[in-house]
PDB file of C-alpha atoms and ligand atoms in Angstrom:
ATOM      1  CA  UNK H   1      -0.243   0.258   0.087  1.00  0.00           C
ATOM      2  CA  UNK H   2       1.922   3.534  -0.912  1.00  0.00           C
ATOM      3  CA  UNK H   3      -0.279   6.980  -0.732  1.00  0.00           C
ATOM      4  CA  UNK H   4       1.197   9.238  -3.535  1.00  0.00           C
ATOM      5  CA  UNK H   5       1.187  12.593  -1.436  1.00  0.00           C
ATOM      6  CA  UNK H   6       1.903  16.158  -1.155  1.00  0.00           C
ATOM      7  CA  UNK H   7       2.261  18.032   1.963  1.00  0.00           C
ATOM      8  CA  UNK H   8       1.194  21.801   0.740  1.00  0.00           C
ATOM      9  CA  UNK H   9      -1.597  20.461  -1.604  1.00  0.00           C
ATOM     10  CA  UNK H  10      -4.929  20.447  -0.179  1.00  0.00           C
ATOM     11  CA  UNK H  11      -6.483  17.483  -2.030  1.00  0.00           C
ATOM     12  CA  UNK H  12      -4.013  15.256  -0.362  1.00  0.00           C
ATOM     13  CA  UNK H  13      -4.352  17.001   2.868  1.00  0.00           C
ATOM     14  CA  UNK H  14      -8.035  15.619   2.714  1.00  0.00           C
ATOM     15  CA  UNK H  15      -6.776  12.189   2.808  1.00  0.00           C
ATOM     16  CA  UNK H  16      -3.971  12.714   5.208  1.00  0.00           C
ATOM     17  CA  UNK H  17      -7.115  14.238   7.609  1.00  0.00           C
ATOM     18  CA  UNK H  18      -9.244  11.360   6.938  1.00  0.00           C
ATOM     19  CA  UNK H  19      -6.068   8.865   7.832  1.00  0.00           C
ATOM     20  CA  UNK H  20      -5.579  10.809  11.118  1.00  0.00           C
ATOM     21  CA  UNK H  21      -9.239  10.797  12.442  1.00  0.00           C
ATOM     22  CA  UNK H  22      -9.589   6.928  11.634  1.00  0.00           C
ATOM     23  CA  UNK H  23      -6.201   5.903  12.956  1.00  0.00           C
ATOM     24  CA  UNK H  24      -4.917   4.612  10.210  1.00  0.00           C
ATOM     25  CA  UNK H  25      -1.018   4.948   8.834  1.00  0.00           C
ATOM     26  CA  UNK H  26      -0.543   4.274   5.242  1.00  0.00           C
ATOM     27  CA  UNK H  27       3.239   4.805   3.716  1.00  0.00           C
ATOM     28  CA  UNK H  28       3.369   7.514   1.857  1.00  0.00           C
ATOM     29  CA  UNK H  29       5.256   8.864  -1.154  1.00  0.00           C
ATOM     30  CA  UNK H  30       6.038  12.712  -1.744  1.00  0.00           C
ATOM     31  CA  UNK H  31       5.529  13.405  -4.695  1.00  0.00           C
ATOM     32  CA  UNK H  32       7.258  17.076  -6.219  1.00  0.00           C
ATOM     33  CA  UNK H  33       4.870  19.607  -7.296  1.00  0.00           C
ATOM     34  CA  UNK H  34       6.949  22.173  -7.693  1.00  0.00           C
ATOM     35  CA  UNK H  35       9.156  20.541  -9.786  1.00  0.00           C
ATOM     36  CA  UNK H  36       6.673  18.829 -11.800  1.00  0.00           C
ATOM     37  CA  UNK H  37       7.586  15.436 -10.812  1.00  0.00           C
ATOM     38  CA  UNK H  38       3.316  14.373 -11.456  1.00  0.00           C
ATOM     39  CA  UNK H  39       4.218  15.359 -14.728  1.00  0.00           C
ATOM     40  CA  UNK H  40       6.915  13.532 -15.673  1.00  0.00           C
ATOM     41  CA  UNK H  41       6.546   9.706 -17.121  1.00  0.00           C
ATOM     42  CA  UNK H  42       6.716   8.120 -14.201  1.00  0.00           C
ATOM     43  CA  UNK H  43       3.657   9.325 -12.048  1.00  0.00           C
ATOM     44  CA  UNK H  44       1.904   9.568 -15.519  1.00  0.00           C
ATOM     45  CA  UNK H  45       1.902   5.777 -15.375  1.00  0.00           C
ATOM     46  CA  UNK H  46       0.356   5.802 -12.069  1.00  0.00           C
ATOM     47  CA  UNK H  47      -1.695   8.844 -12.825  1.00  0.00           C
ATOM     48  CA  UNK H  48      -2.776   9.473 -16.265  1.00  0.00           C
ATOM     49  CA  UNK H  49      -4.696  12.952 -14.712  1.00  0.00           C
ATOM     50  CA  UNK H  50      -1.263  13.617 -13.446  1.00  0.00           C
ATOM     51  CA  UNK H  51      -2.983  14.453  -9.895  1.00  0.00           C
ATOM     52  CA  UNK H  52      -2.285  13.551  -6.288  1.00  0.00           C
ATOM     53  CA  UNK H  53      -3.624  11.705  -4.343  1.00  0.00           C
ATOM     54  CA  UNK H  54      -3.066   8.933  -5.597  1.00  0.00           C
ATOM     55  CA  UNK H  55      -3.731   5.609  -3.891  1.00  0.00           C
ATOM     56  CA  UNK H  56      -1.536   2.041  -4.773  1.00  0.00           C
ATOM     57  CA  UNK H  57      -2.804  -0.995  -3.458  1.00  0.00           C
ATOM     58  CA  UNK H  58      -0.987  -4.183  -3.069  1.00  0.00           C
ATOM     59  CA  UNK H  59      -2.084  -5.517  -5.997  1.00  0.00           C
ATOM     60  CA  UNK H  60      -1.053  -2.560  -7.980  1.00  0.00           C
ATOM     61  CA  UNK H  61      -4.555  -1.310  -8.549  1.00  0.00           C
ATOM     62  CA  UNK H  62      -4.363   2.606  -8.299  1.00  0.00           C
ATOM     63  CA  UNK H  63      -6.972   4.782  -6.828  1.00  0.00           C
ATOM     64  CA  UNK H  64      -7.371   8.610  -7.824  1.00  0.00           C
ATOM     65  CA  UNK H  65      -9.313  10.585  -6.607  1.00  0.00           C
ATOM     66  CA  UNK H  66      -9.568  11.724  -2.563  1.00  0.00           C
ATOM     67  CA  UNK H  67     -13.117  10.734  -1.871  1.00  0.00           C
ATOM     68  CA  UNK H  68     -12.468   7.260  -3.347  1.00  0.00           C
ATOM     69  CA  UNK H  69      -9.608   6.930  -1.589  1.00  0.00           C
ATOM     70  CA  UNK H  70     -11.599   8.202   1.568  1.00  0.00           C
ATOM     71  CA  UNK H  71     -14.318   5.675   0.717  1.00  0.00           C
ATOM     72  CA  UNK H  72     -11.660   2.829   0.111  1.00  0.00           C
ATOM     73  CA  UNK H  73     -10.403   3.182   3.584  1.00  0.00           C
ATOM     74  CA  UNK H  74     -14.334   3.849   5.485  1.00  0.00           C
ATOM     75  CA  UNK H  75     -15.233   0.102   3.858  1.00  0.00           C
ATOM     76  CA  UNK H  76     -12.084  -1.560   5.407  1.00  0.00           C
ATOM     77  CA  UNK H  77     -12.200   0.430   9.040  1.00  0.00           C
ATOM     78  CA  UNK H  78     -15.814   1.732   9.135  1.00  0.00           C
ATOM     79  CA  UNK H  79     -15.228   3.294  12.757  1.00  0.00           C
ATOM     80  CA  UNK H  80     -15.324   6.506  13.529  1.00  0.00           C
ATOM     81  CA  UNK H  81     -17.936   6.827  10.341  1.00  0.00           C
ATOM     82  CA  UNK H  82     -17.193   9.028   8.338  1.00  0.00           C
ATOM     83  CA  UNK H  83     -19.627   9.148   5.701  1.00  0.00           C
ATOM     84  CA  UNK H  84     -22.543   8.978   8.050  1.00  0.00           C
ATOM     85  CA  UNK H  85     -24.859   5.801   9.618  1.00  0.00           C
ATOM     86  CA  UNK H  86     -28.234   4.771   7.828  1.00  0.00           C
ATOM     87  CA  UNK H  87     -29.719   5.842   4.761  1.00  0.00           C
ATOM     88  CA  UNK H  88     -30.630   9.483   6.281  1.00  0.00           C
ATOM     89  CA  UNK H  89     -27.000  10.616   7.603  1.00  0.00           C
ATOM     90  CA  UNK H  90     -25.034   8.738   4.598  1.00  0.00           C
ATOM     91  CA  UNK H  91     -27.041  11.110   2.135  1.00  0.00           C
ATOM     92  CA  UNK H  92     -26.897  13.827   3.907  1.00  0.00           C
ATOM     93  CA  UNK H  93     -23.180  13.592   4.386  1.00  0.00           C
ATOM     94  CA  UNK H  94     -22.941  12.672   0.554  1.00  0.00           C
ATOM     95  CA  UNK H  95     -24.790  16.064  -0.281  1.00  0.00           C
ATOM     96  CA  UNK H  96     -22.551  18.512   1.716  1.00  0.00           C
ATOM     97  CA  UNK H  97     -19.405  16.885   0.649  1.00  0.00           C
ATOM     98  CA  UNK H  98     -20.647  17.676  -2.592  1.00  0.00           C
ATOM     99  CA  UNK H  99     -22.092  21.120  -1.930  1.00  0.00           C
ATOM    100  CA  UNK H 100     -19.097  22.034  -0.038  1.00  0.00           C
ATOM    101  CA  UNK H 101     -16.751  20.532  -2.960  1.00  0.00           C
ATOM    102  CA  UNK H 102     -18.493  22.056  -5.865  1.00  0.00           C
ATOM    103  CA  UNK H 103     -19.544  25.549  -3.933  1.00  0.00           C
ATOM    104  CA  UNK H 104     -16.628  26.338  -2.190  1.00  0.00           C
ATOM    105  CA  UNK H 105     -13.305  24.138  -2.515  1.00  0.00           C
ATOM    106  CA  UNK H 106     -13.353  24.503  -6.156  1.00  0.00           C
ATOM    107  CA  UNK H 107     -13.956  28.194  -6.100  1.00  0.00           C
ATOM    108  CA  UNK H 108     -11.112  28.689  -3.678  1.00  0.00           C
ATOM    109  CA  UNK H 109      -8.849  26.670  -6.118  1.00  0.00           C
ATOM    110  CA  UNK H 110      -9.853  28.470  -9.139  1.00  0.00           C
ATOM    111  CA  UNK H 111      -9.136  31.645  -7.229  1.00  0.00           C
ATOM    112  CA  UNK H 112      -5.521  30.265  -6.564  1.00  0.00           C
ATOM    113  CA  UNK H 113      -4.761  28.634 -10.074  1.00  0.00           C
ATOM    114  CA  UNK H 114      -6.374  31.876 -11.699  1.00  0.00           C
ATOM    115  CA  UNK H 115      -4.669  34.848  -9.903  1.00  0.00           C
ATOM    116  CA  UNK H 116      -1.970  33.662  -7.561  1.00  0.00           C
ATOM    117  CA  UNK H 117       1.425  34.304  -9.333  1.00  0.00           C
ATOM    118  CA  UNK H 118       3.046  30.804  -7.922  1.00  0.00           C
ATOM    119  CA  UNK H 119       0.622  29.092 -10.458  1.00  0.00           C
ATOM    120  CA  UNK H 120       1.359  31.370 -13.659  1.00  0.00           C
ATOM    121  CA  UNK H 121       3.270  28.728 -15.128  1.00  0.00           C
ATOM    122  CA  UNK H 122       1.591  25.485 -14.166  1.00  0.00           C
ATOM    123  CA  UNK H 123      -1.741  27.364 -14.974  1.00  0.00           C
ATOM    124  CA  UNK H 124      -0.581  27.819 -19.125  1.00  0.00           C
ATOM    125  CA  UNK H 125      -3.378  30.409 -18.890  1.00  0.00           C
ATOM    126  CA  UNK H 126      -4.136  32.397 -16.538  1.00  0.00           C
ATOM    127  CA  UNK H 127      -7.854  33.890 -16.316  1.00  0.00           C
ATOM    128  CA  UNK H 128      -7.910  36.703 -13.870  1.00  0.00           C
ATOM    129  CA  UNK H 129     -11.450  37.568 -14.383  1.00  0.00           C
ATOM    130  CA  UNK H 130     -12.453  33.831 -13.886  1.00  0.00           C
ATOM    131  CA  UNK H 131     -10.412  34.015 -10.274  1.00  0.00           C
ATOM    132  CA  UNK H 132     -12.311  37.307  -9.021  1.00  0.00           C
ATOM    133  CA  UNK H 133     -15.857  36.185  -9.913  1.00  0.00           C
ATOM    134  CA  UNK H 134     -14.902  32.733  -8.085  1.00  0.00           C
ATOM    135  CA  UNK H 135     -14.017  35.123  -5.166  1.00  0.00           C
ATOM    136  CA  UNK H 136     -17.754  35.894  -4.954  1.00  0.00           C
ATOM    137  CA  UNK H 137     -18.468  32.484  -5.425  1.00  0.00           C
ATOM    138  CA  UNK H 138     -16.629  31.432  -2.655  1.00  0.00           C
ATOM    139  CA  UNK H 139     -17.939  34.058  -0.532  1.00  0.00           C
ATOM    140  CA  UNK H 140     -21.466  33.309  -1.223  1.00  0.00           C
ATOM    141  CA  UNK H 141     -21.289  30.001  -0.269  1.00  0.00           C
ATOM    142  CA  UNK H 142     -19.373  30.863   2.958  1.00  0.00           C
ATOM    143  CA  UNK H 143     -22.569  32.759   3.766  1.00  0.00           C
ATOM    144  CA  UNK H 144     -24.835  29.855   2.883  1.00  0.00           C
ATOM    145  CA  UNK H 145     -22.769  27.860   5.095  1.00  0.00           C
ATOM    146  CA  UNK H 146     -22.611  30.332   8.023  1.00  0.00           C
ATOM    147  CA  UNK H 147     -26.877  29.878   8.070  1.00  0.00           C
ATOM    148  CA  UNK H 148     -26.909  26.247   7.518  1.00  0.00           C
ATOM    149  CA  UNK H 149     -24.860  26.092  10.732  1.00  0.00           C
ATOM    150  CA  UNK H 150     -26.825  28.233  12.804  1.00  0.00           C
ATOM    151  CA  UNK H 151     -28.727  24.819  13.785  1.00  0.00           C
ATOM    152  CA  UNK H 152     -26.257  22.255  13.035  1.00  0.00           C
ATOM    153  CA  UNK H 153     -22.998  21.581  14.901  1.00  0.00           C
ATOM    154  CA  UNK H 154     -21.339  20.223  12.123  1.00  0.00           C
ATOM    155  CA  UNK H 155     -21.355  20.197   8.393  1.00  0.00           C
ATOM    156  CA  UNK H 156     -23.823  17.498   7.755  1.00  0.00           C
ATOM    157  CA  UNK H 157     -25.729  17.275  11.137  1.00  0.00           C
ATOM    158  CA  UNK H 158     -24.462  16.325  14.925  1.00  0.00           C
ATOM    159  CA  UNK H 159     -21.537  14.022  13.347  1.00  0.00           C
ATOM    160  CA  UNK H 160     -18.291  15.121  12.304  1.00  0.00           C
ATOM    161  CA  UNK H 161     -18.128  13.692   8.746  1.00  0.00           C
ATOM    162  CA  UNK H 162     -15.941  13.843   5.326  1.00  0.00           C
ATOM    163  CA  UNK H 163     -18.055  16.834   4.802  1.00  0.00           C
ATOM    164  CA  UNK H 164     -16.344  18.613   7.460  1.00  0.00           C
ATOM    165  CA  UNK H 165     -12.876  17.818   6.464  1.00  0.00           C
ATOM    166  CA  UNK H 166     -13.415  18.833   2.734  1.00  0.00           C
ATOM    167  CA  UNK H 167     -14.797  22.172   4.115  1.00  0.00           C
ATOM    168  CA  UNK H 168     -11.617  22.749   6.470  1.00  0.00           C
ATOM    169  CA  UNK H 169      -9.273  22.381   4.360  1.00  0.00           C
ATOM    170  CA  UNK H 170     -11.347  24.400   1.538  1.00  0.00           C
ATOM    171  CA  UNK H 171     -10.897  27.021   4.361  1.00  0.00           C
ATOM    172  CA  UNK H 172      -7.389  26.491   5.774  1.00  0.00           C
ATOM    173  CA  UNK H 173      -6.231  26.960   1.571  1.00  0.00           C
ATOM    174  CA  UNK H 174      -7.909  30.565   1.750  1.00  0.00           C
ATOM    175  CA  UNK H 175      -4.848  32.155   2.951  1.00  0.00           C
ATOM    176  CA  UNK H 176      -2.773  30.730   0.321  1.00  0.00           C
ATOM    177  CA  UNK H 177      -5.120  31.369  -2.135  1.00  0.00           C
ATOM    178  CA  UNK H 178      -4.998  35.165  -0.782  1.00  0.00           C
ATOM    179  CA  UNK H 179      -8.973  35.413  -0.196  1.00  0.00           C
ATOM    180  CA  UNK H 180      -9.006  37.257   3.133  1.00  0.00           C
ATOM    181  CA  UNK H 181     -11.650  35.689   6.012  1.00  0.00           C
ATOM    182  CA  UNK H 182     -14.939  37.791   6.110  1.00  0.00           C
ATOM    183  CA  UNK H 183     -15.320  38.879   9.770  1.00  0.00           C
ATOM    184  CA  UNK H 184     -19.336  38.452   9.615  1.00  0.00           C
ATOM    185  CA  UNK H 185     -19.644  35.027   9.375  1.00  0.00           C
ATOM    186  CA  UNK H 186     -19.622  34.063  13.277  1.00  0.00           C
ATOM    187  CA  UNK H 187     -21.464  30.644  12.815  1.00  0.00           C
ATOM    188  CA  UNK H 188     -18.411  29.223  10.429  1.00  0.00           C
ATOM    189  CA  UNK H 189     -16.089  30.526  12.929  1.00  0.00           C
ATOM    190  CA  UNK H 190     -17.490  28.718  15.615  1.00  0.00           C
ATOM    191  CA  UNK H 191     -17.257  25.404  13.775  1.00  0.00           C
ATOM    192  CA  UNK H 192     -13.840  26.239  11.919  1.00  0.00           C
ATOM    193  CA  UNK H 193     -12.394  26.737  15.757  1.00  0.00           C
ATOM    194  CA  UNK H 194     -14.037  23.470  17.018  1.00  0.00           C
ATOM    195  CA  UNK H 195     -12.894  21.688  14.249  1.00  0.00           C
ATOM    196  CA  UNK H 196      -9.523  22.613  13.973  1.00  0.00           C
ATOM    197  CA  UNK H 197      -9.073  21.606  17.703  1.00  0.00           C
ATOM    198  CA  UNK H 198      -9.281  18.559  16.968  1.00  0.00           C
ATOM    199  CA  UNK H 199      -6.468  16.369  17.274  1.00  0.00           C
ATOM    200  CA  UNK H 200      -6.814  14.592  13.867  1.00  0.00           C
ATOM    201  CA  UNK H 201      -6.685  18.135  11.876  1.00  0.00           C
ATOM    202  CA  UNK H 202      -3.087  18.485  12.628  1.00  0.00           C
ATOM    203  CA  UNK H 203      -2.515  16.106  10.097  1.00  0.00           C
TER     204      UNK H 203
HETATM  205  N1  GSH W 301     -10.607  15.337  -8.067  1.00  0.00           N
HETATM  206  C1  GSH W 301      -9.098  15.409  -7.807  1.00  0.00           C
HETATM  207  C2  GSH W 301      -8.009  16.602  -7.330  1.00  0.00           C
HETATM  208  C3  GSH W 301      -6.618  16.266  -7.444  1.00  0.00           C
HETATM  209  C4  GSH W 301      -6.098  17.877  -7.638  1.00  0.00           C
HETATM  210  O1  GSH W 301      -6.578  18.413  -8.114  1.00  0.00           O
HETATM  211  N2  GSH W 301      -5.059  17.814  -7.282  1.00  0.00           N
HETATM  212  C5  GSH W 301      -3.858  18.889  -7.252  1.00  0.00           C
HETATM  213  C6  GSH W 301      -3.331  19.151  -5.633  1.00  0.00           C
HETATM  214  S1  GSH W 301      -4.521  19.789  -4.536  1.00  0.00           S
HETATM  215  C7  GSH W 301      -2.735  18.152  -8.073  1.00  0.00           C
HETATM  216  O2  GSH W 301      -2.464  17.348  -8.568  1.00  0.00           O
HETATM  217  N3  GSH W 301      -2.813  19.389  -8.830  1.00  0.00           N
HETATM  218  C8  GSH W 301      -1.222  19.032 -10.066  1.00  0.00           C
HETATM  219  C9  GSH W 301      -1.583  20.619 -10.944  1.00  0.00           C
HETATM  220  O3  GSH W 301      -2.824  20.785 -11.251  1.00  0.00           O
HETATM  221  O4  GSH W 301      -1.045  20.331 -11.843  1.00  0.00           O
HETATM  222  C10 GSH W 301      -9.225  14.699  -6.225  1.00  0.00           C
HETATM  223  O5  GSH W 301     -10.377  14.868  -5.615  1.00  0.00           O
HETATM  224  O6  GSH W 301      -8.423  14.093  -5.717  1.00  0.00           O
END
């Protein structure tokens, strides 16, 4: 078993946090994104999409996509449940995980990719106007999430889940993306402080 990882990138971080919450240790190999190791032949043979994370199983199977990797470990190590328990909770976790990934994580990634000078070469063509539009989308979603958290302890209800991990990583990435924290979103701030205090969230 081998996890192809990168310590600076947000998607592999989701997997690391998930494993830490479960208490699972997996051997990892750092892929040097800054020096384009992921675009070389060796890593392209592992993931043709040239992205991390990727998980190599002992039979040679490669699993990519952060959530697919997390689901694999959830099946093998069901406790603590991080994709919900029972039909309703599982559906709500899936719903919030997708909402947060598409509504918050993706816009923040686009802000970084299209506005940050460090991404100019890697992105090929940066479109600053697109980055600016994505700032607004991320902030709109934070407002919606803030209202949602008025009545809920965690993203998908009363239990911590993968949806919280995706939101926590997205919000942590705002700083790198140079997106200022909007001070008025008090409920997200309350949730953020509780999530950050979990021992697993330091991974
Ligand atoms: N949908 C994939 C996204 C993976 C992804 O975009 N990984 C980034 C790091 S956060 C990457 O490898 N980027 C390299 C590049 O864009 O060249 C997942 O959920 O794992």
